[in-house]
Amino acid sequence: MEFFLYLIYLVITLVVVSLGDYYFGLLYLSGKDTFEKQELTDWARIIPSKIVSVFESAGSLQYGLLAFGLSAFFAYVWTLTGGLIGSPHYTDSFGNYFFLSFIMPVLVLAFYSFISSEVLRAARISRNSGSFLARLLNQEIPLLSGIFISVISSNLAVYGLYHEISFLFVLPNVLILMVLLILRWNGKVKFGGIRMDREEEEVEDLGEDS
């Protein structure tokens, strides 16, 4: 029952965040003062086009969907981890609050470039090699979206089904994750681009000097 509820919230969250992103771009980034009714209420066009654009952000719908699904599953398992080190994952305990919090998604957001570079280096694969792993890790936006949306959905599912964790934790946690994801989709989160790959930085510096 909980997993089914999680899947429902996964779809709902994806739709809500997509709408939030669309209106954020329309109202704050477009520079327009007046809007047509169709721009504001044509949800049958807005929602699917926005969701597809997220999955296609790295140029491949197939790999984008796969990256989103894998990262969402990983994040869902992560939110259940609190139940392995203490009381069940849905109860009011510190471990559950930690694994349901925004900490893991924010860390992945901040260090994604470093993490993906280290994984490829360990596998001795070039980022531009065209291999499965390289193409998968190039799906930064779908991967991050899967993690953020999955953690949000887990929070909502756990609270909605059991009502044991604090609502004052769930609400700000969900809002923080939504806001950060929308900002990242629009390139407004600077630390989302942190690079700690020294070799690539040296290559870029040499290119600038020449």
Coordinates of N, CA and C in Angstrom, one line a residue:
M1 N 0.8 -1.2 0.0 CA 0.0 0.0 0.0 C 0.9 1.3 0.0
E2 N 1.9 1.3 0.8 CA 2.8 2.4 0.9 C 3.5 2.7 -0.5
F3 N 4.0 1.6 -1.1 CA 4.7 1.8 -2.4 C 3.7 2.3 -3.4
F4 N 2.5 1.8 -3.4 CA 1.5 2.3 -4.4 C 1.2 3.8 -4.1
L5 N 1.1 4.2 -2.9 CA 0.8 5.6 -2.5 C 2.0 6.4 -3.0
Y6 N 3.2 5.9 -2.8 CA 4.4 6.6 -3.2 C 4.4 6.9 -4.7
L7 N 4.0 5.9 -5.5 CA 3.9 6.0 -7.0 C 2.9 7.1 -7.4
I8 N 1.8 7.2 -6.7 CA 0.8 8.2 -6.9 C 1.4 9.6 -6.6
Y9 N 2.1 9.7 -5.5 CA 2.7 11.0 -5.1 C 3.8 11.3 -6.1
L10 N 4.5 10.3 -6.6 CA 5.6 10.6 -7.6 C 5.1 11.3 -8.8
V11 N 3.9 10.8 -9.3 CA 3.3 11.4 -10.5 C 2.8 12.8 -10.1
I12 N 2.1 12.9 -9.0 CA 1.6 14.2 -8.6 C 2.7 15.2 -8.4
T13 N 3.8 14.8 -7.7 CA 4.9 15.7 -7.5 C 5.5 16.2 -8.8
L14 N 5.7 15.3 -9.7 CA 6.3 15.6 -11.0 C 5.4 16.6 -11.7
V15 N 4.1 16.5 -11.6 CA 3.2 17.4 -12.3 C 3.3 18.8 -11.6
V16 N 3.2 18.8 -10.3 CA 3.2 20.0 -9.5 C 4.6 20.8 -9.7
V17 N 5.7 20.1 -9.7 CA 7.0 20.8 -9.8 C 7.1 21.3 -11.3
S18 N 6.6 20.5 -12.2 CA 6.6 21.0 -13.6 C 5.8 22.3 -13.8
L19 N 4.6 22.3 -13.2 CA 3.8 23.5 -13.2 C 4.5 24.7 -12.5
G20 N 5.1 24.4 -11.4 CA 5.8 25.4 -10.6 C 6.9 26.0 -11.4
D21 N 7.7 25.1 -12.1 CA 8.8 25.6 -13.0 C 8.3 26.4 -14.1
Y22 N 7.2 26.0 -14.7 CA 6.6 26.7 -15.9 C 6.2 28.1 -15.5
Y23 N 5.5 28.2 -14.4 CA 5.0 29.6 -13.9 C 6.2 30.4 -13.4
F24 N 7.2 29.8 -12.8 CA 8.4 30.5 -12.4 C 9.0 31.2 -13.6
G25 N 9.2 30.4 -14.7 CA 9.8 30.9 -15.9 C 8.9 31.9 -16.6
L26 N 7.6 31.7 -16.6 CA 6.7 32.6 -17.3 C 6.6 34.0 -16.5
L27 N 6.5 33.9 -15.2 CA 6.2 35.1 -14.5 C 7.5 35.9 -14.1
Y28 N 8.6 35.2 -13.9 CA 9.8 35.9 -13.4 C 11.0 35.9 -14.4
L29 N 11.0 35.0 -15.3 CA 12.1 34.9 -16.2 C 11.8 35.4 -17.7
S30 N 10.5 35.4 -18.0 CA 10.2 35.7 -19.4 C 10.3 37.2 -19.7
G31 N 10.2 38.1 -18.7 CA 10.2 39.5 -18.9 C 8.9 40.1 -19.4
K32 N 7.9 39.3 -19.4 CA 6.6 39.7 -19.9 C 5.7 40.3 -18.8
D33 N 4.9 41.3 -19.1 CA 4.0 41.9 -18.1 C 2.5 41.4 -18.3
T34 N 2.2 41.0 -19.5 CA 0.8 40.6 -19.8 C 0.9 39.2 -20.4
F35 N -0.1 38.4 -20.2 CA -0.1 37.0 -20.6 C -1.5 36.7 -21.2
E36 N -1.5 35.8 -22.2 CA -2.7 35.3 -22.8 C -3.3 34.2 -21.9
K37 N -4.6 34.0 -22.0 CA -5.2 33.0 -21.1 C -4.6 31.6 -21.4
Q38 N -4.3 31.3 -22.7 CA -3.8 30.0 -23.0 C -2.4 29.8 -22.4
E39 N -1.6 30.8 -22.2 CA -0.3 30.7 -21.6 C -0.5 30.3 -20.1
L40 N -1.6 30.7 -19.5 CA -1.7 30.4 -18.0 C -2.5 29.2 -17.7
T41 N -3.4 28.7 -18.6 CA -4.3 27.7 -18.2 C -4.3 26.5 -19.1
D42 N -3.5 26.5 -20.2 CA -3.4 25.3 -21.1 C -2.6 24.2 -20.5
W43 N -3.1 23.6 -19.4 CA -2.3 22.6 -18.7 C -2.1 21.3 -19.5
A44 N -3.0 21.0 -20.4 CA -2.9 19.8 -21.3 C -1.6 19.9 -22.2
R45 N -1.2 21.1 -22.5 CA 0.0 21.3 -23.3 C 1.2 21.6 -22.4
I46 N 1.0 22.4 -21.3 CA 2.1 22.8 -20.5 C 2.8 21.6 -19.8
I47 N 2.0 20.8 -19.1 CA 2.5 19.7 -18.3 C 3.3 18.7 -19.1
P48 N 2.7 18.1 -20.2 CA 3.5 17.1 -20.9 C 4.8 17.7 -21.6
S49 N 4.7 18.9 -22.1 CA 5.8 19.4 -22.8 C 6.9 19.7 -21.8
K50 N 6.6 20.2 -20.6 CA 7.6 20.4 -19.6 C 8.3 19.2 -19.1
I51 N 7.5 18.1 -18.8 CA 8.0 16.9 -18.3 C 9.0 16.3 -19.4
V52 N 8.5 16.3 -20.6 CA 9.4 15.7 -21.7 C 10.7 16.5 -21.8
S53 N 10.6 17.8 -21.7 CA 11.8 18.7 -21.8 C 12.8 18.3 -20.7
V54 N 12.3 18.0 -19.5 CA 13.2 17.6 -18.4 C 13.9 16.3 -18.8
F55 N 13.2 15.3 -19.3 CA 13.7 14.0 -19.6 C 14.7 14.1 -20.8
E56 N 14.4 15.1 -21.7 CA 15.2 15.3 -22.9 C 16.3 16.3 -22.7
S57 N 16.5 16.8 -21.5 CA 17.5 17.9 -21.2 C 18.9 17.6 -21.7
A58 N 19.3 16.3 -21.7 CA 20.6 15.9 -22.2 C 20.6 15.4 -23.6
G59 N 19.5 15.5 -24.3 CA 19.4 15.1 -25.7 C 18.9 13.7 -26.0
S60 N 18.5 13.0 -24.9 CA 18.1 11.6 -25.1 C 16.9 11.3 -24.2
L61 N 15.7 11.1 -24.8 CA 14.5 10.8 -24.0 C 14.7 9.4 -23.3
Q62 N 15.2 8.5 -24.1 CA 15.4 7.1 -23.6 C 16.3 7.1 -22.4
Y63 N 17.5 7.7 -22.5 CA 18.4 7.7 -21.3 C 17.9 8.6 -20.2
G64 N 17.2 9.6 -20.6 CA 16.6 10.5 -19.5 C 15.6 9.8 -18.7
L65 N 14.7 9.0 -19.3 CA 13.7 8.2 -18.6 C 14.4 7.2 -17.7
L66 N 15.4 6.5 -18.3 CA 16.1 5.5 -17.5 C 16.8 6.1 -16.3
A67 N 17.5 7.2 -16.5 CA 18.2 7.9 -15.4 C 17.2 8.3 -14.3
F68 N 16.1 8.9 -14.7 CA 15.1 9.3 -13.8 C 14.6 8.1 -13.0
G69 N 14.3 7.0 -13.6 CA 13.8 5.8 -13.0 C 14.8 5.2 -12.0
L70 N 16.0 5.1 -12.4 CA 17.0 4.5 -11.5 C 17.3 5.4 -10.3
S71 N 17.4 6.7 -10.5 CA 17.7 7.6 -9.4 C 16.5 7.6 -8.5
A72 N 15.3 7.6 -9.0 CA 14.1 7.6 -8.1 C 14.1 6.3 -7.3
F73 N 14.4 5.2 -7.9 CA 14.4 4.0 -7.1 C 15.5 4.0 -6.0
F74 N 16.7 4.5 -6.4 CA 17.7 4.6 -5.4 C 17.3 5.5 -4.2
A75 N 16.7 6.6 -4.5 CA 16.3 7.5 -3.5 C 15.2 6.9 -2.6
Y76 N 14.3 6.2 -3.2 CA 13.2 5.5 -2.5 C 13.8 4.5 -1.5
V77 N 14.7 3.7 -1.9 CA 15.4 2.8 -1.0 C 16.1 3.5 0.1
W78 N 16.8 4.6 -0.3 CA 17.5 5.5 0.7 C 16.5 5.9 1.8
T79 N 15.3 6.3 1.5 CA 14.4 6.8 2.5 C 13.9 5.7 3.4
L80 N 14.0 4.4 3.0 CA 13.6 3.3 3.9 C 14.7 2.9 4.8
T81 N 16.0 3.4 4.6 CA 17.1 3.0 5.4 C 17.0 3.2 6.9
G82 N 16.3 4.2 7.3 CA 16.1 4.5 8.7 C 15.5 3.3 9.4
G83 N 14.7 2.5 8.8 CA 14.1 1.4 9.4 C 15.1 0.2 9.7
L84 N 16.3 0.3 9.0 CA 17.3 -0.7 9.2 C 18.2 -0.5 10.4
I85 N 18.2 0.8 10.9 CA 19.1 1.1 12.0 C 18.3 1.5 13.3
G86 N 17.0 1.3 13.3 CA 16.3 1.7 14.5 C 14.8 1.2 14.3
S87 N 13.9 2.1 14.7 CA 12.5 1.8 14.6 C 12.1 1.8 13.1
P88 N 10.9 1.3 12.8 CA 10.4 1.3 11.4 C 10.5 2.7 10.7
H89 N 10.7 2.7 9.4 CA 11.1 3.9 8.7 C 10.1 5.0 8.7
Y90 N 8.9 4.7 9.2 CA 7.8 5.7 9.2 C 7.6 6.4 10.6
T91 N 8.4 6.0 11.6 CA 8.1 6.4 12.9 C 8.8 7.7 13.2
D92 N 8.5 8.3 14.3 CA 9.1 9.6 14.8 C 10.4 9.4 15.5
S93 N 11.5 9.2 14.7 CA 12.8 9.0 15.2 C 13.8 9.7 14.4
F94 N 15.0 10.0 15.0 CA 16.0 10.8 14.4 C 16.5 10.2 13.1
G95 N 16.7 8.9 13.1 CA 17.2 8.2 11.9 C 16.3 8.4 10.7
N96 N 15.0 8.3 10.9 CA 14.0 8.5 9.8 C 14.0 9.9 9.3
Y97 N 14.1 10.8 10.2 CA 14.2 12.2 9.8 C 15.4 12.5 8.9
F98 N 16.5 11.9 9.3 CA 17.8 12.1 8.5 C 17.6 11.5 7.1
F99 N 17.1 10.3 7.0 CA 17.0 9.7 5.7 C 15.9 10.2 4.8
L100 N 14.9 10.9 5.4 CA 13.8 11.5 4.7 C 14.1 13.0 4.4
S101 N 15.2 13.5 5.0 CA 15.5 15.0 4.8 C 16.0 15.3 3.5
F102 N 16.2 16.6 3.3 CA 16.8 17.1 2.0 C 18.3 17.0 1.9
I103 N 18.9 16.4 3.0 CA 20.4 16.4 3.0 C 21.0 15.7 1.9
M104 N 20.6 14.4 1.7 CA 21.2 13.6 0.6 C 21.0 14.2 -0.8
P105 N 19.7 14.7 -1.2 CA 19.5 15.3 -2.5 C 20.4 16.5 -2.7
V106 N 20.5 17.4 -1.6 CA 21.3 18.6 -1.7 C 22.8 18.3 -1.9
L107 N 23.3 17.2 -1.2 CA 24.7 16.8 -1.4 C 25.0 16.3 -2.8
V108 N 24.0 15.6 -3.3 CA 24.2 15.1 -4.7 C 24.1 16.3 -5.7
L109 N 23.2 17.2 -5.4 CA 23.1 18.4 -6.3 C 24.4 19.2 -6.3
A110 N 25.0 19.3 -5.1 CA 26.2 20.2 -5.0 C 27.4 19.5 -5.6
F111 N 27.5 18.2 -5.5 CA 28.8 17.5 -5.9 C 28.6 16.5 -7.1
Y112 N 27.5 16.8 -7.8 CA 27.2 15.8 -8.9 C 28.4 15.7 -9.9
S113 N 28.9 16.9 -10.3 CA 30.0 16.9 -11.3 C 31.2 16.1 -10.8
F114 N 31.5 16.2 -9.5 CA 32.6 15.5 -8.9 C 32.3 14.0 -8.8
I115 N 31.1 13.7 -8.4 CA 30.8 12.3 -8.2 C 30.8 11.6 -9.6
S116 N 30.2 12.2 -10.6 CA 30.1 11.5 -11.9 C 31.5 11.4 -12.5
S117 N 32.3 12.4 -12.3 CA 33.7 12.3 -12.8 C 34.5 11.2 -12.2
E118 N 34.4 11.1 -10.9 CA 35.1 10.0 -10.1 C 34.6 8.7 -10.5
V119 N 33.3 8.5 -10.7 CA 32.8 7.2 -11.2 C 33.4 6.8 -12.5
L120 N 33.4 7.8 -13.5 CA 33.9 7.5 -14.8 C 35.4 7.2 -14.8
R121 N 36.1 8.0 -13.9 CA 37.6 7.8 -13.8 C 37.9 6.4 -13.2
A122 N 37.1 6.0 -12.2 CA 37.3 4.6 -11.6 C 37.0 3.5 -12.6
A123 N 36.0 3.8 -13.5 CA 35.7 2.8 -14.6 C 36.5 2.9 -15.8
R124 N 37.5 3.9 -15.8 CA 38.3 4.2 -16.9 C 37.5 4.4 -18.2
I125 N 36.5 5.3 -18.1 CA 35.7 5.6 -19.2 C 35.7 7.1 -19.4
S126 N 35.8 7.5 -20.7 CA 35.8 9.0 -21.0 C 34.3 9.4 -21.0
R127 N 34.1 10.7 -20.6 CA 32.7 11.2 -20.6 C 32.1 11.3 -22.0
N128 N 33.0 11.4 -23.0 CA 32.5 11.5 -24.3 C 32.6 10.2 -25.1
S129 N 32.8 9.1 -24.4 CA 33.0 7.9 -25.1 C 31.8 7.3 -25.7
G130 N 30.6 7.7 -25.3 CA 29.4 7.1 -25.9 C 29.0 5.8 -25.2
S131 N 29.7 5.4 -24.2 CA 29.4 4.1 -23.5 C 28.1 4.3 -22.7
F132 N 27.5 3.2 -22.3 CA 26.2 3.3 -21.5 C 26.4 4.1 -20.2
L133 N 27.4 3.8 -19.5 CA 27.6 4.5 -18.2 C 27.9 6.0 -18.4
A134 N 28.7 6.4 -19.4 CA 28.9 7.8 -19.7 C 27.6 8.5 -20.1
R135 N 26.9 7.9 -21.0 CA 25.6 8.5 -21.4 C 24.6 8.6 -20.3
L136 N 24.6 7.6 -19.4 CA 23.7 7.7 -18.2 C 24.1 8.8 -17.3
L137 N 25.4 8.9 -17.0 CA 25.8 9.9 -16.1 C 25.7 11.3 -16.7
N138 N 25.6 11.4 -18.0 CA 25.5 12.7 -18.6 C 24.0 13.3 -18.4
Q139 N 23.1 12.4 -17.9 CA 21.7 12.8 -17.7 C 21.6 13.5 -16.3
E140 N 22.3 14.6 -16.1 CA 22.3 15.2 -14.8 C 20.9 15.7 -14.3
I141 N 20.2 16.4 -15.2 CA 18.9 16.9 -14.7 C 17.9 15.8 -14.5
P142 N 17.8 14.8 -15.3 CA 16.9 13.6 -15.0 C 17.3 12.9 -13.8
L143 N 18.6 12.7 -13.6 CA 19.1 12.0 -12.4 C 18.7 12.8 -11.1
L144 N 19.0 14.1 -11.1 CA 18.7 14.9 -9.9 C 17.2 15.0 -9.7
S145 N 16.5 15.1 -10.8 CA 15.0 15.2 -10.7 C 14.4 13.9 -10.1
G146 N 15.0 12.7 -10.5 CA 14.5 11.5 -9.9 C 14.7 11.4 -8.4
I147 N 15.9 11.9 -7.9 CA 16.2 11.9 -6.5 C 15.3 12.8 -5.7
F148 N 15.3 14.0 -6.2 CA 14.5 15.1 -5.5 C 13.0 14.7 -5.4
I149 N 12.4 14.3 -6.6 CA 11.0 14.0 -6.6 C 10.7 12.7 -5.8
S150 N 11.6 11.8 -5.8 CA 11.4 10.5 -5.1 C 11.4 10.8 -3.6
V151 N 12.3 11.6 -3.1 CA 12.4 11.9 -1.7 C 11.1 12.7 -1.2
I152 N 10.7 13.6 -2.1 CA 9.4 14.3 -1.8 C 8.3 13.4 -1.7
S153 N 8.2 12.5 -2.6 CA 7.1 11.5 -2.7 C 7.1 10.6 -1.5
S154 N 8.3 10.2 -1.0 CA 8.4 9.3 0.1 C 7.9 10.0 1.4
N155 N 8.3 11.3 1.5 CA 7.8 12.1 2.7 C 6.3 12.1 2.7
L156 N 5.7 12.4 1.5 CA 4.3 12.5 1.5 C 3.6 11.2 1.7
A157 N 4.2 10.1 1.2 CA 3.6 8.8 1.4 C 3.6 8.3 2.8
V158 N 4.8 8.5 3.4 CA 5.0 8.1 4.8 C 4.0 8.9 5.8
Y159 N 4.0 10.2 5.6 CA 3.1 11.0 6.4 C 1.7 10.7 6.1
G160 N 1.3 10.6 4.9 CA -0.1 10.4 4.5 C -0.6 9.1 5.0
L161 N 0.2 8.1 5.0 CA -0.3 6.7 5.4 C -0.2 6.5 6.9
Y162 N 0.9 7.0 7.6 CA 1.1 6.6 9.0 C 0.9 7.8 9.9
H163 N 1.1 9.0 9.5 CA 0.9 10.2 10.3 C 1.7 10.1 11.6
E164 N 2.9 9.6 11.6 CA 3.8 9.5 12.8 C 4.9 10.5 12.7
I165 N 5.5 10.8 11.6 CA 6.5 11.8 11.5 C 5.8 13.2 11.6
S166 N 6.6 14.2 12.0 CA 6.0 15.5 12.2 C 5.7 16.2 10.9
F167 N 4.5 16.8 10.8 CA 4.1 17.6 9.7 C 5.0 18.8 9.5
L168 N 5.5 19.3 10.6 CA 6.3 20.5 10.6 C 7.7 20.2 10.1
F169 N 8.0 18.9 9.9 CA 9.2 18.4 9.2 C 8.9 18.2 7.7
V170 N 7.8 17.6 7.4 CA 7.5 17.2 6.1 C 7.3 18.5 5.2
L171 N 6.5 19.4 5.7 CA 6.2 20.6 4.9 C 7.4 21.4 4.5
P172 N 8.2 21.9 5.4 CA 9.4 22.6 4.9 C 10.4 21.8 4.1
N173 N 10.5 20.5 4.5 CA 11.4 19.6 3.7 C 11.0 19.5 2.3
V174 N 9.7 19.3 2.0 CA 9.1 19.2 0.7 C 9.3 20.5 -0.1
L175 N 9.0 21.6 0.6 CA 9.1 22.9 -0.1 C 10.5 23.3 -0.5
I176 N 11.5 22.9 0.4 CA 12.9 23.2 0.1 C 13.3 22.4 -1.1
L177 N 12.9 21.1 -1.2 CA 13.3 20.3 -2.3 C 12.7 20.8 -3.6
M178 N 11.4 21.2 -3.5 CA 10.8 21.7 -4.7 C 11.4 22.9 -5.2
V179 N 11.7 23.9 -4.3 CA 12.3 25.1 -4.7 C 13.7 24.9 -5.3
L180 N 14.5 24.1 -4.7 CA 15.8 23.9 -5.2 C 15.8 23.2 -6.6
L181 N 14.9 22.3 -6.7 CA 14.8 21.6 -8.0 C 14.4 22.5 -9.1
I182 N 13.4 23.4 -8.9 CA 13.0 24.4 -9.9 C 14.1 25.3 -10.2
L183 N 14.9 25.8 -9.2 CA 16.0 26.7 -9.4 C 17.1 26.0 -10.2
R184 N 17.3 24.7 -10.0 CA 18.3 23.9 -10.7 C 17.9 23.7 -12.2
W185 N 16.6 23.5 -12.4 CA 16.1 23.3 -13.8 C 16.4 24.6 -14.6
N186 N 16.4 25.7 -13.9 CA 16.6 27.0 -14.5 C 18.0 27.6 -14.4
G187 N 18.9 26.7 -13.9 CA 20.3 27.1 -13.8 C 20.5 28.2 -12.8
K188 N 19.7 28.3 -11.8 CA 19.8 29.4 -10.8 C 20.5 28.9 -9.5
V189 N 20.9 27.7 -9.4 CA 21.6 27.2 -8.2 C 23.0 27.1 -8.6
K190 N 23.9 28.0 -8.1 CA 25.3 28.1 -8.6 C 26.1 26.8 -8.1
F191 N 25.8 26.4 -6.8 CA 26.6 25.3 -6.4 C 26.3 24.0 -7.1
G192 N 25.2 24.0 -7.8 CA 24.9 22.8 -8.6 C 25.9 22.5 -9.7
G193 N 26.8 23.5 -10.0 CA 27.8 23.3 -11.0 C 29.2 23.2 -10.5
I194 N 29.3 22.9 -9.2 CA 30.7 22.8 -8.6 C 31.4 21.7 -9.3
R195 N 32.7 22.0 -9.7 CA 33.5 21.1 -10.4 C 34.8 20.9 -9.5
M196 N 35.1 19.6 -9.3 CA 36.3 19.3 -8.5 C 37.2 18.3 -9.3
D197 N 37.0 18.3 -10.6 CA 37.8 17.4 -11.5 C 39.0 18.2 -11.9
R198 N 40.2 18.0 -11.3 CA 41.3 18.8 -11.5 C 41.8 18.7 -13.0
E199 N 41.7 17.5 -13.5 CA 42.2 17.3 -14.9 C 41.4 18.1 -15.9
E200 N 40.1 18.1 -15.7 CA 39.3 18.9 -16.6 C 39.5 20.4 -16.4
E201 N 39.7 20.8 -15.2 CA 39.9 22.2 -14.9 C 41.2 22.7 -15.6
E202 N 42.3 21.8 -15.5 CA 43.6 22.1 -16.1 C 43.4 22.2 -17.6
V203 N 42.7 21.3 -18.2 CA 42.5 21.4 -19.7 C 41.8 22.7 -20.1
E204 N 40.7 23.1 -19.3 CA 40.0 24.3 -19.6 C 40.9 25.5 -19.4
D205 N 41.8 25.5 -18.4 CA 42.7 26.6 -18.2 C 43.7 26.7 -19.3
L206 N 44.2 25.6 -19.8 CA 45.2 25.6 -20.9 C 44.5 26.1 -22.2
G207 N 43.2 25.7 -22.4 CA 42.5 26.2 -23.5 C 42.3 27.7 -23.5
E208 N 42.1 28.3 -22.3 CA 41.9 29.7 -22.2 C 43.2 30.5 -22.4
D209 N 44.3 29.9 -21.9 CA 45.6 30.5 -22.1 C 46.1 30.6 -23.5
S210 N 45.7 29.5 -24.3 CA 46.2 29.5 -25.7 C 45.3 30.4 -26.5

